Amino acid sequence: MAVRDKTIISTGYNGAPRGLPHCLDIGCARKGMKSGTHPELCRATHAEQNVVANAARMGVSLFGATIYIKDVPCVLCAKILINSGISQVIVKGCEYPGYKDSIMMFSKACIEVKRLIPTGGLILIDIKLFGR
């Protein structure tokens, strides 16, 4: 979800585009493939893509917004979020393959990435830890 001034301005989900059948209904086109591979075969759009698309559909700017997502996004979603004008990314985890590349991109675009910790606080993900 995208938030600005403590108000939700857009939401997104992982799933098929509007009006198209979901993988749960017709089966996954990438069944058996490693996560993050062959995205061109996937019927679904990522939650981050849907946050941006839903905001655009409703005429809502994401400039300066914070996005809250389950995991550090894939590189494609990171690029889309950077171009949407978000200012901060809050994640629960860093499990997605290639997440370090996404964090590097956010860093170069001056977008902070913070990880939600179990106690309810936030910690800044330090790009220096990745040695690039």
PDB file of C-alpha atoms in Angstrom:
ATOM      1  CA  MET A   1       0.000   0.000   0.000  1.00  0.00           C
ATOM      2  CA  ALA A   2       1.077   3.576  -0.592  1.00  0.00           C
ATOM      3  CA  VAL A   3       0.688   6.156   2.156  1.00  0.00           C
ATOM      4  CA  ARG A   4       1.108   9.922   2.291  1.00  0.00           C
ATOM      5  CA  ASP A   5       0.393  12.099   5.322  1.00  0.00           C
ATOM      6  CA  LYS A   6      -0.760   9.015   7.296  1.00  0.00           C
ATOM      7  CA  THR A   7      -3.454   8.312   4.684  1.00  0.00           C
ATOM      8  CA  ILE A   8      -3.639   5.281   2.386  1.00  0.00           C
ATOM      9  CA  ILE A   9      -3.655   6.607  -1.179  1.00  0.00           C
ATOM     10  CA  SER A  10      -3.356   3.355  -3.151  1.00  0.00           C
ATOM     11  CA  THR A  11      -3.298  -0.395  -2.638  1.00  0.00           C
ATOM     12  CA  GLY A  12      -2.126  -3.337  -4.701  1.00  0.00           C
ATOM     13  CA  TYR A  13      -2.113  -7.114  -4.666  1.00  0.00           C
ATOM     14  CA  ASN A  14      -0.310  -9.963  -6.391  1.00  0.00           C
ATOM     15  CA  GLY A  15      -2.683 -11.286  -8.998  1.00  0.00           C
ATOM     16  CA  ALA A  16      -4.050 -11.319 -12.494  1.00  0.00           C
ATOM     17  CA  PRO A  17      -4.981  -8.075 -14.250  1.00  0.00           C
ATOM     18  CA  ARG A  18      -8.588  -6.918 -13.957  1.00  0.00           C
ATOM     19  CA  GLY A  19     -11.019  -9.249 -15.679  1.00  0.00           C
ATOM     20  CA  LEU A  20      -8.476 -12.001 -16.371  1.00  0.00           C
ATOM     21  CA  PRO A  21      -8.498 -15.402 -14.678  1.00  0.00           C
ATOM     22  CA  HIS A  22      -6.225 -15.874 -11.674  1.00  0.00           C
ATOM     23  CA  CYS A  23      -3.587 -18.599 -11.479  1.00  0.00           C
ATOM     24  CA  LEU A  24      -5.493 -20.173  -8.599  1.00  0.00           C
ATOM     25  CA  ASP A  25      -8.376 -20.738 -11.020  1.00  0.00           C
ATOM     26  CA  ILE A  26      -6.519 -21.927 -14.136  1.00  0.00           C
ATOM     27  CA  GLY A  27      -3.083 -22.976 -12.905  1.00  0.00           C
ATOM     28  CA  CYS A  28       0.307 -21.311 -12.819  1.00  0.00           C
ATOM     29  CA  ALA A  29       2.041 -20.916 -16.181  1.00  0.00           C
ATOM     30  CA  ARG A  30       5.414 -21.020 -14.379  1.00  0.00           C
ATOM     31  CA  LYS A  31       4.772 -24.100 -12.267  1.00  0.00           C
ATOM     32  CA  GLY A  32       8.044 -25.773 -11.298  1.00  0.00           C
ATOM     33  CA  MET A  33      10.207 -22.781 -12.225  1.00  0.00           C
ATOM     34  CA  LYS A  34      12.426 -20.978  -9.746  1.00  0.00           C
ATOM     35  CA  SER A  35      10.936 -17.839  -8.192  1.00  0.00           C
ATOM     36  CA  GLY A  36      11.902 -14.703 -10.084  1.00  0.00           C
ATOM     37  CA  THR A  37      12.617 -16.506 -13.360  1.00  0.00           C
ATOM     38  CA  HIS A  38      10.703 -16.098 -16.631  1.00  0.00           C
ATOM     39  CA  PRO A  39       8.466 -13.229 -15.481  1.00  0.00           C
ATOM     40  CA  GLU A  40       7.192 -12.913 -19.058  1.00  0.00           C
ATOM     41  CA  LEU A  41       5.284 -16.185 -18.571  1.00  0.00           C
ATOM     42  CA  CYS A  42       3.577 -15.083 -15.375  1.00  0.00           C
ATOM     43  CA  ARG A  43      -0.085 -14.049 -15.639  1.00  0.00           C
ATOM     44  CA  ALA A  44       0.072 -12.041 -12.437  1.00  0.00           C
ATOM     45  CA  THR A  45       1.185  -8.508 -11.791  1.00  0.00           C
ATOM     46  CA  HIS A  46       3.121  -7.745  -8.619  1.00  0.00           C
ATOM     47  CA  ALA A  47       1.515  -5.822  -5.781  1.00  0.00           C
ATOM     48  CA  GLU A  48       3.943  -2.939  -6.363  1.00  0.00           C
ATOM     49  CA  GLN A  49       2.891  -2.676 -10.011  1.00  0.00           C
ATOM     50  CA  ASN A  50      -0.759  -2.700  -8.962  1.00  0.00           C
ATOM     51  CA  VAL A  51      -0.181   0.058  -6.391  1.00  0.00           C
ATOM     52  CA  VAL A  52       1.156   2.280  -9.178  1.00  0.00           C
ATOM     53  CA  ALA A  53      -1.520   1.209 -11.701  1.00  0.00           C
ATOM     54  CA  ASN A  54      -4.361   1.722  -9.232  1.00  0.00           C
ATOM     55  CA  ALA A  55      -3.060   5.176  -8.296  1.00  0.00           C
ATOM     56  CA  ALA A  56      -2.823   6.115 -11.992  1.00  0.00           C
ATOM     57  CA  ARG A  57      -6.299   4.746 -12.670  1.00  0.00           C
ATOM     58  CA  MET A  58      -7.722   6.968  -9.930  1.00  0.00           C
ATOM     59  CA  GLY A  59      -5.607  10.019 -10.834  1.00  0.00           C
ATOM     60  CA  VAL A  60      -3.590   9.900  -7.597  1.00  0.00           C
ATOM     61  CA  SER A  61       0.061  10.964  -7.567  1.00  0.00           C
ATOM     62  CA  LEU A  62       2.499   8.794  -5.619  1.00  0.00           C
ATOM     63  CA  PHE A  63       5.052  11.615  -5.468  1.00  0.00           C
ATOM     64  CA  GLY A  64       6.523  11.736  -1.971  1.00  0.00           C
ATOM     65  CA  ALA A  65       4.577   8.685  -0.787  1.00  0.00           C
ATOM     66  CA  THR A  66       5.838   5.817   1.333  1.00  0.00           C
ATOM     67  CA  ILE A  67       5.129   2.295   0.112  1.00  0.00           C
ATOM     68  CA  TYR A  68       4.669  -0.583   2.556  1.00  0.00           C
ATOM     69  CA  ILE A  69       5.349  -4.010   1.069  1.00  0.00           C
ATOM     70  CA  LYS A  70       6.006  -7.531   2.304  1.00  0.00           C
ATOM     71  CA  ASP A  71       9.435  -7.895   0.741  1.00  0.00           C
ATOM     72  CA  VAL A  72      12.075  -5.889  -1.088  1.00  0.00           C
ATOM     73  CA  PRO A  73      10.657  -5.743  -4.629  1.00  0.00           C
ATOM     74  CA  CYS A  74      12.097  -7.230  -7.780  1.00  0.00           C
ATOM     75  CA  VAL A  75      14.250  -4.960  -9.957  1.00  0.00           C
ATOM     76  CA  LEU A  76      11.403  -4.244 -12.415  1.00  0.00           C
ATOM     77  CA  CYS A  77       9.088  -3.149  -9.594  1.00  0.00           C
ATOM     78  CA  ALA A  78      11.898  -1.102  -8.037  1.00  0.00           C
ATOM     79  CA  LYS A  79      12.308   0.799 -11.323  1.00  0.00           C
ATOM     80  CA  ILE A  80       8.556   1.409 -11.549  1.00  0.00           C
ATOM     81  CA  LEU A  81       8.421   2.645  -7.946  1.00  0.00           C
ATOM     82  CA  ILE A  82      11.400   4.954  -8.495  1.00  0.00           C
ATOM     83  CA  ASN A  83       9.732   6.477 -11.551  1.00  0.00           C
ATOM     84  CA  SER A  84       6.438   6.902  -9.669  1.00  0.00           C
ATOM     85  CA  GLY A  85       8.121   9.364  -7.299  1.00  0.00           C
ATOM     86  CA  ILE A  86       7.888   7.484  -4.018  1.00  0.00           C
ATOM     87  CA  SER A  87      10.253   8.695  -1.316  1.00  0.00           C
ATOM     88  CA  GLN A  88      10.515   5.711   1.024  1.00  0.00           C
ATOM     89  CA  VAL A  89      10.062   1.923   1.013  1.00  0.00           C
ATOM     90  CA  ILE A  90       9.129   0.000   4.156  1.00  0.00           C
ATOM     91  CA  VAL A  91       9.543  -3.787   3.957  1.00  0.00           C
ATOM     92  CA  LYS A  92       8.937  -6.711   6.272  1.00  0.00           C
ATOM     93  CA  GLY A  93      11.643  -8.933   4.796  1.00  0.00           C
ATOM     94  CA  CYS A  94      14.502  -9.337   2.361  1.00  0.00           C
ATOM     95  CA  GLU A  95      13.738 -12.728   0.856  1.00  0.00           C
ATOM     96  CA  TYR A  96      13.163 -11.996  -2.827  1.00  0.00           C
ATOM     97  CA  PRO A  97      15.971 -13.196  -5.130  1.00  0.00           C
ATOM     98  CA  GLY A  98      17.973 -10.215  -6.312  1.00  0.00           C
ATOM     99  CA  TYR A  99      16.768  -7.926  -3.534  1.00  0.00           C
ATOM    100  CA  LYS A 100      20.273  -6.459  -3.161  1.00  0.00           C
ATOM    101  CA  ASP A 101      20.098  -5.071  -6.712  1.00  0.00           C
ATOM    102  CA  SER A 102      16.781  -3.418  -5.917  1.00  0.00           C
ATOM    103  CA  ILE A 103      18.167  -1.869  -2.741  1.00  0.00           C
ATOM    104  CA  MET A 104      21.151  -0.561  -4.712  1.00  0.00           C
ATOM    105  CA  MET A 105      18.788   1.062  -7.227  1.00  0.00           C
ATOM    106  CA  PHE A 106      16.735   2.694  -4.468  1.00  0.00           C
ATOM    107  CA  SER A 107      19.923   3.973  -2.851  1.00  0.00           C
ATOM    108  CA  LYS A 108      21.164   5.529  -6.092  1.00  0.00           C
ATOM    109  CA  ALA A 109      17.739   7.162  -6.507  1.00  0.00           C
ATOM    110  CA  CYS A 110      17.971   8.563  -2.930  1.00  0.00           C
ATOM    111  CA  ILE A 111      15.012   6.474  -1.742  1.00  0.00           C
ATOM    112  CA  GLU A 112      15.315   5.094   1.779  1.00  0.00           C
ATOM    113  CA  VAL A 113      14.546   1.430   2.360  1.00  0.00           C
ATOM    114  CA  LYS A 114      13.628   0.526   5.930  1.00  0.00           C
ATOM    115  CA  ARG A 115      12.885  -2.856   7.404  1.00  0.00           C
ATOM    116  CA  LEU A 116      10.083  -3.312   9.899  1.00  0.00           C
ATOM    117  CA  ILE A 117      11.379  -5.169  12.934  1.00  0.00           C
ATOM    118  CA  PRO A 118       9.270  -7.454  15.171  1.00  0.00           C
ATOM    119  CA  THR A 119       9.163  -4.926  18.020  1.00  0.00           C
ATOM    120  CA  GLY A 120       7.329  -2.519  15.736  1.00  0.00           C
ATOM    121  CA  GLY A 121      10.252  -0.227  14.985  1.00  0.00           C
ATOM    122  CA  LEU A 122      12.071   0.471  11.739  1.00  0.00           C
ATOM    123  CA  ILE A 123      15.724   0.092  10.829  1.00  0.00           C
ATOM    124  CA  LEU A 124      17.386   1.671   7.833  1.00  0.00           C
ATOM    125  CA  ILE A 125      18.887  -0.911   5.482  1.00  0.00           C
ATOM    126  CA  ASP A 126      22.498   0.201   5.111  1.00  0.00           C
ATOM    127  CA  ILE A 127      23.616  -0.134   1.500  1.00  0.00           C
ATOM    128  CA  LYS A 128      27.273  -0.284   2.652  1.00  0.00           C
ATOM    129  CA  LEU A 129      26.593  -3.805   3.953  1.00  0.00           C
ATOM    130  CA  PHE A 130      26.412  -5.053   0.378  1.00  0.00           C
ATOM    131  CA  GLY A 131      29.959  -4.043  -0.514  1.00  0.00           C
ATOM    132  CA  ARG A 132      29.218  -2.489  -3.912  1.00  0.00           C
TER     133      ARG A 132
END
